Tab-separated table of C-alpha atoms in Angstrom:
chain	number	residue	atom	x	y	z
A	123	MET	CA	89.585	95.448	80.715
A	124	THR	CA	86.558	94.178	83.580
A	125	ASP	CA	85.165	91.226	83.945
A	126	GLU	CA	87.642	88.010	83.446
A	127	GLN	CA	89.079	85.703	85.127
A	128	ILE	CA	92.892	87.232	85.369
A	129	VAL	CA	96.216	86.467	87.193
A	130	ILE	CA	98.105	89.410	88.755
A	131	LEU	CA	102.526	89.501	88.806
A	132	ALA	CA	103.116	90.258	91.526
A	133	HIS	CA	106.934	89.163	92.115
A	134	GLU	CA	108.603	90.087	95.232
A	135	LYS	CA	106.725	92.682	95.749
A	136	PHE	CA	103.523	91.241	97.071
A	137	PRO	CA	101.142	92.527	99.093
A	138	ASP	CA	103.607	95.921	100.212
A	139	ARG	CA	104.962	96.858	97.203
A	140	ALA	CA	101.674	95.669	95.082
A	141	LYS	CA	99.518	98.721	94.686
A	142	THR	CA	98.613	97.928	90.923
A	143	ALA	CA	97.567	94.689	92.478
A	144	LEU	CA	95.796	95.560	95.879
A	145	GLY	CA	93.905	98.544	94.173
A	146	VAL	CA	92.281	95.606	90.683
A	147	MET	CA	91.543	93.162	93.987
A	148	ARG	CA	90.146	96.197	96.042
A	149	TYR	CA	88.104	97.298	93.311
A	150	GLY	CA	88.255	96.389	90.051
A	151	ASP	CA	85.497	93.652	88.340
A	152	GLN	CA	88.569	91.749	87.790
A	153	ASP	CA	87.710	87.253	89.442
A	154	VAL	CA	91.562	87.102	90.777
A	155	ARG	CA	92.253	83.151	90.816
A	156	ALA	CA	96.317	83.630	91.570
A	157	VAL	CA	99.089	85.775	92.428
A	158	LEU	CA	102.510	85.107	91.220
A	159	ASP	CA	104.957	86.403	93.421
A	160	ARG	CA	107.385	83.742	94.179
A	161	ASP	CA	108.640	85.187	97.652
A	162	THR	CA	105.024	84.063	99.004
A	163	ALA	CA	104.739	81.217	96.397
A	164	GLY	CA	102.266	78.516	99.013
A	165	ASP	CA	100.184	81.370	100.822
A	166	SER	CA	96.929	82.631	100.164
A	167	VAL	CA	96.077	86.236	99.940
A	168	SER	CA	94.297	86.155	103.090
A	169	ASP	CA	97.430	85.302	104.915
A	170	HIS	CA	98.680	89.172	104.182
A	171	VAL	CA	95.280	90.732	102.944
A	172	PRO	CA	91.960	89.899	104.668
A	173	ASP	CA	89.647	92.473	102.762
A	174	VAL	CA	90.007	91.035	99.963
A	175	ALA	CA	88.937	88.469	97.228
A	176	ASP	CA	90.747	84.589	98.496
A	177	ALA	CA	93.288	83.544	95.827
A	178	PRO	CA	96.328	80.831	96.038
A	179	VAL	CA	99.503	82.570	95.788
A	180	VAL	CA	102.267	80.628	93.626
A	181	ALA	CA	105.936	80.499	92.085
A	182	SER	CA	104.947	80.192	88.694
A	183	PHE	CA	102.032	80.882	85.276
A	184	ALA	CA	101.659	77.657	85.453
A	185	ASP	CA	101.493	76.598	88.867
A	186	ALA	CA	98.405	79.423	88.266
A	187	LEU	CA	96.996	77.675	85.267
A	188	ALA	CA	96.801	74.824	87.502
A	189	ALA	CA	95.488	76.429	90.200
A	190	ALA	CA	92.720	78.264	87.892
A	191	ASP	CA	91.811	74.935	86.204
A	192	GLY	CA	93.020	76.441	83.054
A	193	ASP	CA	90.744	79.625	83.502
A	194	VAL	CA	91.937	82.349	82.797
A	195	ASP	CA	91.519	85.487	80.423
A	196	ALA	CA	94.402	87.290	80.520
A	197	LEU	CA	97.776	88.376	82.405
A	198	TYR	CA	98.041	91.267	84.431
A	199	ILE	CA	101.516	93.060	85.770
A	200	GLY	CA	100.521	94.189	89.440
A	201	ILE	CA	103.500	96.082	90.298
A	202	SER	CA	105.132	99.028	88.496
A	203	PRO	CA	108.620	99.443	89.776
A	204	ILE	CA	109.793	103.774	89.889
A	205	GLY	CA	111.118	104.136	86.143
A	206	GLY	CA	107.974	101.330	85.013
A	207	GLU	CA	110.896	99.297	83.575
A	208	PHE	CA	110.015	94.937	82.710
A	209	ASP	CA	112.110	93.053	85.208
A	210	GLU	CA	113.623	90.093	82.387
A	211	SER	CA	112.714	88.035	85.064
A	212	TRP	CA	109.101	88.264	84.895
A	213	ARG	CA	109.577	87.479	80.982
A	214	ASP	CA	108.857	83.398	81.226
A	215	ASP	CA	105.533	84.223	83.276
A	216	VAL	CA	104.590	86.546	80.709
A	217	GLU	CA	105.296	83.712	77.352
A	218	ALA	CA	103.673	81.541	79.294
A	219	ALA	CA	100.879	82.672	80.040
A	220	ILE	CA	101.045	84.091	75.889
A	221	GLU	CA	101.464	80.833	75.316
A	222	ALA	CA	98.392	79.546	77.225
A	223	GLY	CA	96.092	81.761	75.211
A	224	CYS	CA	95.826	84.675	77.464
A	225	ASP	CA	95.955	88.351	76.955
A	226	VAL	CA	98.705	90.461	79.230
A	227	VAL	CA	97.642	93.656	80.867
A	228	SER	CA	100.795	95.809	81.701
A	229	GLY	CA	100.674	99.918	83.321
A	230	LEU	CA	104.786	99.540	82.968
A	231	HIS	CA	106.017	102.205	80.875
A	232	TYR	CA	108.193	99.747	79.108
A	233	PHE	CA	105.429	99.023	76.688
A	234	LEU	CA	105.112	95.125	75.916
A	235	ASN	CA	103.944	96.219	72.478
A	236	GLU	CA	107.185	97.504	71.436
A	237	ASP	CA	109.298	94.111	72.489
A	238	ALA	CA	110.005	92.269	69.047
A	239	ALA	CA	109.764	88.793	70.966
A	240	LEU	CA	106.177	90.039	73.054
A	241	ALA	CA	104.847	91.576	70.088
A	242	ALA	CA	105.547	88.035	67.811
A	243	LEU	CA	104.628	85.371	69.545
A	244	ALA	CA	101.290	87.601	70.931
A	245	ASP	CA	101.115	87.494	66.894
A	246	GLU	CA	101.049	84.113	66.505
A	247	HIS	CA	98.540	83.123	69.487
A	248	GLY	CA	95.806	85.763	69.301
A	249	VAL	CA	95.601	87.171	72.025
A	250	ASP	CA	96.506	91.792	72.533
A	251	LEU	CA	98.846	92.889	74.777
A	252	VAL	CA	96.988	96.087	76.596
A	253	ASP	CA	99.445	99.120	77.139
A	254	VAL	CA	97.719	101.551	79.639
A	255	ARG	CA	99.901	103.630	79.723
A	256	GLU	CA	100.061	104.348	76.448
A	257	PRO	CA	98.174	107.470	75.549
A	258	ALA	CA	95.848	108.222	72.606
A	259	ASP	CA	97.612	110.066	69.684
A	260	ASP	CA	94.551	112.751	69.490
A	261	LEU	CA	95.550	114.447	72.757
A	262	THR	CA	95.888	118.305	72.606
A	263	VAL	CA	96.747	121.714	74.877
A	264	ALA	CA	94.177	122.513	76.944
A	265	SER	CA	91.500	125.304	76.204
A	266	GLY	CA	90.277	125.858	79.714
A	267	ALA	CA	86.808	124.188	79.582
A	268	SER	CA	86.861	122.508	82.740
A	269	ARG	CA	85.289	125.329	84.032
A	270	ASP	CA	82.493	125.313	81.996
A	271	VAL	CA	81.995	121.815	82.343
A	272	ALA	CA	78.353	121.230	84.401
A	273	ALA	CA	79.470	119.316	87.278
A	274	ASN	CA	81.224	119.845	90.692
A	275	VAL	CA	84.532	118.672	90.596
A	276	VAL	CA	86.973	117.462	93.516
A	277	LEU	CA	91.150	116.410	93.085
A	278	THR	CA	92.338	113.773	95.214
A	279	VAL	CA	96.396	115.572	96.025
A	280	GLY	CA	99.372	114.202	98.167
A	281	THR	CA	102.458	115.051	100.411
A	282	ASP	CA	103.693	112.066	98.525
A	283	CYS	CA	103.310	109.762	96.096
A	284	SER	CA	101.766	106.881	97.301
A	285	VAL	CA	99.582	108.011	99.802
A	286	GLY	CA	96.217	106.662	99.049
A	287	LYS	CA	95.153	109.348	95.987
A	288	MET	CA	93.528	106.551	93.958
A	289	THR	CA	91.843	104.282	96.995
A	290	ALA	CA	90.503	107.587	98.298
A	291	SER	CA	89.752	108.937	95.067
A	292	LEU	CA	87.054	105.764	94.893
A	293	GLU	CA	85.977	105.731	98.732
A	294	ILE	CA	85.048	108.680	97.653
A	295	VAL	CA	82.390	108.306	94.683
A	296	ALA	CA	81.099	104.673	96.438
A	297	ALA	CA	80.431	106.616	99.343
A	298	ALA	CA	79.225	109.575	97.503
A	299	ARG	CA	76.731	107.547	95.731
A	300	GLU	CA	75.553	105.932	98.971
A	301	ARG	CA	73.728	108.823	100.104
A	302	GLY	CA	72.439	109.570	96.519
A	303	ILE	CA	75.040	111.796	94.611
A	304	ASP	CA	75.726	111.613	91.304
A	305	ALA	CA	79.679	111.137	91.562
A	306	ALA	CA	82.105	109.775	88.607
A	307	PHE	CA	85.448	108.199	89.199
A	308	VAL	CA	88.528	109.936	86.685
A	309	PRO	CA	90.811	108.076	85.959
A	310	THR	CA	94.691	109.280	85.569
A	311	GLY	CA	97.291	106.306	86.316
A	312	GLN	CA	97.844	102.572	85.297
A	313	THR	CA	95.587	101.034	88.023
A	314	GLY	CA	92.777	103.242	87.916
A	315	ILE	CA	92.517	102.523	84.518
A	316	MET	CA	92.123	98.904	84.935
A	317	ILE	CA	90.196	99.580	87.383
A	318	ALA	CA	87.993	101.453	85.455
A	319	GLY	CA	88.856	100.368	81.893
A	320	TRP	CA	89.311	103.780	80.451
A	321	GLY	CA	91.019	106.564	81.485
A	322	ASN	CA	94.397	108.647	80.328
A	323	PRO	CA	97.585	107.829	81.513
A	324	ILE	CA	98.741	111.364	81.920
A	325	ASP	CA	102.472	109.851	83.195
A	326	ARG	CA	102.655	109.806	80.108
A	327	VAL	CA	101.620	112.392	78.293
A	328	VAL	CA	103.554	114.878	76.384
A	329	SER	CA	104.425	117.833	79.062
A	330	ASP	CA	102.367	120.412	76.660
A	331	PHE	CA	99.125	118.234	76.420
A	332	THR	CA	98.627	117.417	80.155
A	333	ALA	CA	96.852	119.251	80.842
A	334	GLY	CA	94.141	118.927	77.994
A	335	ALA	CA	94.325	115.216	77.792
A	336	VAL	CA	92.621	115.393	82.022
A	337	GLU	CA	89.764	118.456	80.348
A	338	GLU	CA	89.406	115.874	77.681
A	339	MET	CA	87.708	113.169	80.453
A	340	LEU	CA	86.215	116.311	82.296
A	341	VAL	CA	84.674	117.411	79.008
A	342	GLU	CA	83.249	113.742	78.252
A	343	LEU	CA	80.941	112.697	81.233
A	344	GLY	CA	80.885	116.377	83.006
A	345	ASP	CA	76.979	117.053	82.082
A	346	ASP	CA	76.114	113.235	83.061
A	347	HIS	CA	77.260	113.460	86.103
A	348	ASP	CA	76.590	115.745	90.353
A	349	LEU	CA	80.112	115.199	91.234
A	350	LEU	CA	83.497	114.133	89.770
A	351	VAL	CA	86.371	112.881	91.618
A	352	VAL	CA	89.248	112.635	89.438
A	353	GLU	CA	92.353	111.014	91.332
A	354	GLY	CA	95.601	112.888	91.224
A	355	GLN	CA	99.225	111.845	90.971
A	356	GLY	CA	102.208	113.083	92.954
A	357	SER	CA	103.185	115.526	94.848
A	358	ILE	CA	103.753	119.157	94.093
A	359	VAL	CA	106.768	118.824	96.629
A	360	HIS	CA	107.848	115.474	94.796
A	361	PRO	CA	111.544	116.234	93.032
A	362	ALA	CA	110.435	113.560	89.936
A	363	TYR	CA	106.439	113.840	89.838
A	364	SER	CA	105.521	116.991	90.849
A	365	ALA	CA	104.875	118.531	86.355
A	366	VAL	CA	102.548	115.520	86.398
A	367	THR	CA	101.290	117.137	90.099
A	368	CYS	CA	100.091	120.273	88.255
A	369	GLY	CA	99.237	119.683	85.704
A	370	ILE	CA	96.349	117.234	86.497
A	371	LEU	CA	95.866	120.145	88.600
A	372	HIS	CA	95.782	122.878	86.107
A	373	GLY	CA	93.774	120.476	83.552
A	374	ALA	CA	91.136	119.971	85.739
A	375	MET	CA	90.734	123.368	87.269
A	376	PRO	CA	88.494	121.747	90.415
A	377	ASP	CA	86.538	123.632	92.600
A	378	GLY	CA	88.079	121.202	96.362
A	379	LEU	CA	91.184	119.720	96.625
A	380	VAL	CA	90.842	116.223	99.116
A	381	LEU	CA	94.498	116.300	100.380
A	382	CYS	CA	95.638	112.375	101.328
A	383	HIS	CA	98.817	111.702	103.408
A	384	ALA	CA	100.459	108.581	104.513
A	385	ALA	CA	100.384	108.413	108.789
A	386	GLY	CA	104.409	109.095	109.794
A	387	ARG	CA	105.350	109.750	106.347
A	388	GLU	CA	108.662	112.571	107.167
A	389	ALA	CA	110.334	111.909	103.675
A	390	VAL	CA	109.685	111.884	100.051
A	391	HIS	CA	109.145	108.053	99.275
A	392	GLY	CA	112.015	106.694	97.643
A	393	TYR	CA	114.273	110.266	98.355
A	394	GLU	CA	114.333	110.048	101.511
A	395	SER	CA	116.750	114.070	101.465
A	396	PHE	CA	113.567	115.656	100.593
A	397	SER	CA	111.924	115.943	103.917
A	398	LEU	CA	108.213	117.038	103.270
A	399	PRO	CA	107.116	119.799	104.461
A	400	PRO	CA	103.904	121.228	107.392
A	401	LEU	CA	101.462	119.473	106.910
A	402	ALA	CA	99.566	122.702	106.842
A	403	ASP	CA	101.960	124.337	104.094
A	404	TYR	CA	100.573	122.281	101.373
A	405	VAL	CA	97.072	123.473	102.115
A	406	ASP	CA	98.942	127.007	100.968
A	407	LEU	CA	101.204	125.336	98.361
A	408	TYR	CA	97.923	123.646	96.624
A	409	GLU	CA	95.168	126.374	97.174
A	410	GLY	CA	97.709	128.718	96.045
A	411	LEU	CA	99.214	127.270	93.199
A	412	ALA	CA	95.116	126.409	91.630
A	413	ALA	CA	94.227	130.231	92.109
A	414	PRO	CA	96.071	131.711	88.841
A	415	VAL	CA	93.041	129.132	87.197
A	416	ASN	CA	90.658	127.902	89.358
A	417	GLU	CA	90.225	128.837	92.920
A	418	ALA	CA	90.162	125.806	94.536
A	419	ARG	CA	90.106	124.911	98.363
A	420	VAL	CA	91.515	121.748	100.108
A	421	VAL	CA	87.371	120.628	101.804
A	422	ALA	CA	89.033	117.523	103.544
A	423	GLY	CA	91.474	115.325	104.446
A	424	ALA	CA	91.789	111.717	103.498
A	425	LEU	CA	95.352	110.376	105.854
A	426	ASN	CA	96.239	106.374	104.775
A	427	THR	CA	96.765	104.386	108.474
A	428	LYS	CA	97.692	100.959	106.887
A	429	ASP	CA	100.769	101.853	109.332
A	430	VAL	CA	99.255	102.245	112.267
A	431	ASP	CA	97.913	98.996	113.872
A	432	ASP	CA	95.648	100.213	116.747
A	433	ASP	CA	92.584	102.178	116.513
A	434	ALA	CA	92.857	104.251	118.726
A	435	THR	CA	96.300	105.611	117.750
A	436	ALA	CA	94.844	106.113	114.358
A	437	ALA	CA	91.828	107.650	115.069
A	438	ASP	CA	93.846	110.334	117.154
A	439	ALA	CA	96.251	110.681	114.325
A	440	VAL	CA	93.330	111.528	112.123
A	441	ASP	CA	91.691	113.889	114.262
A	442	ASP	CA	95.523	115.505	114.006
A	443	PHE	CA	95.478	115.389	110.827
A	444	ALA	CA	91.990	117.406	110.232
A	445	ALA	CA	93.117	120.039	112.899
A	446	ASP	CA	96.158	120.896	110.815
A	447	LEU	CA	93.776	121.072	107.627
A	448	GLY	CA	91.244	123.368	109.150
A	449	ALA	CA	88.466	120.503	107.359
A	450	PRO	CA	87.048	117.170	108.333
A	451	ALA	CA	89.107	113.906	107.601
A	452	ALA	CA	89.096	110.286	107.782
A	453	ASP	CA	91.099	107.118	106.528
A	454	PRO	CA	88.785	106.193	103.635
A	455	VAL	CA	89.733	102.709	104.075
A	456	ARG	CA	89.433	101.825	108.107
A	457	ASP	CA	86.641	104.919	109.280
A	458	GLY	CA	84.798	105.221	105.146
A	459	ALA	CA	84.346	107.924	103.209
A	460	ASP	CA	81.630	109.652	105.104
A	461	ARG	CA	83.391	112.438	106.875
A	462	ILE	CA	84.935	113.212	103.606
A	463	VAL	CA	81.615	113.411	102.052
A	464	ASP	CA	81.068	115.670	104.826
A	465	GLY	CA	83.252	118.108	103.231
A	466	ILE	CA	82.402	118.140	100.023
A	467	VAL	CA	79.201	118.541	100.946
A	468	ASP	CA	79.590	121.377	103.196
A	469	ALA	CA	81.569	123.158	100.223
A	470	GLY	CA	78.683	123.439	98.558
A	471	LEU	CA	79.423	120.653	95.892
A	472	GLY	CA	77.844	117.604	96.549
A	473	ALA	CA	74.012	117.444	95.771
A	474	GLU	CA	72.358	115.066	97.904
């Protein structure tokens, strides 16, 4: 899933609701040759997202193949609706990619390999259907081994889903490496797995094995790095995803937490009848939930200010967020993650 020429499917969602597409474009090693979006076909990626490599936005896979002069290795499904279902309006593009000899990489809960028609077509054309959300079949319950890994462990946790936990994790790793800390990213979601090329899709793992799936990754990396940054999922107050959040928290047994929030967010995304608690409450919630397994405190905050146009207003929002947390904070995209890494180092969790 790295170092290849790809097309990303993001129909009717690019860019604002194409989190997977944007994550791969910003942080992956793949060369994105085109984006599929019927709504903005004819535009360029740079018309919408200025901080990633440019590519044409086209209406179909056939158009993408033509724009790339036939040089495409894979189609990535870069969006995932709530529930992770496959939209039948995508089928023509997926079939066209397979018929062109391209692999198809999907982060859906709907497994392409279990779609008889697509599986048969892929077999006929000798291509792979890669379901990154399909967990390994040898996962088991946690043993508590995460507590014994040599590396320090930091987990990004959120006030809600879709607040930038993966982005914060990757930016923290990059900033830590810049100052000489041997840091590594531990992916737990489909986009992180597509970027890193490995990982366990925690939201698809059997509940009893969730903590064990996180533990397995930490044990694999723990003796090779000084700092492991685990990508969090969901939120402890989320009415649908809180179980995943808790499983990662207990499986990682982190030494420190970075609380992630979206500026201006007041209700649970997609569940707007549920209001978010005050920011300071999250510190108690996460630290209290972690404590019975391994004490961890919130050492920094990451505030997503992408919906704030004015830099001065965004800076004020970050300052207010830091005050609410009682810890250093930054927007890791707008400001860089140095202040977040400062919080990690000041807590004794970095090695410079």
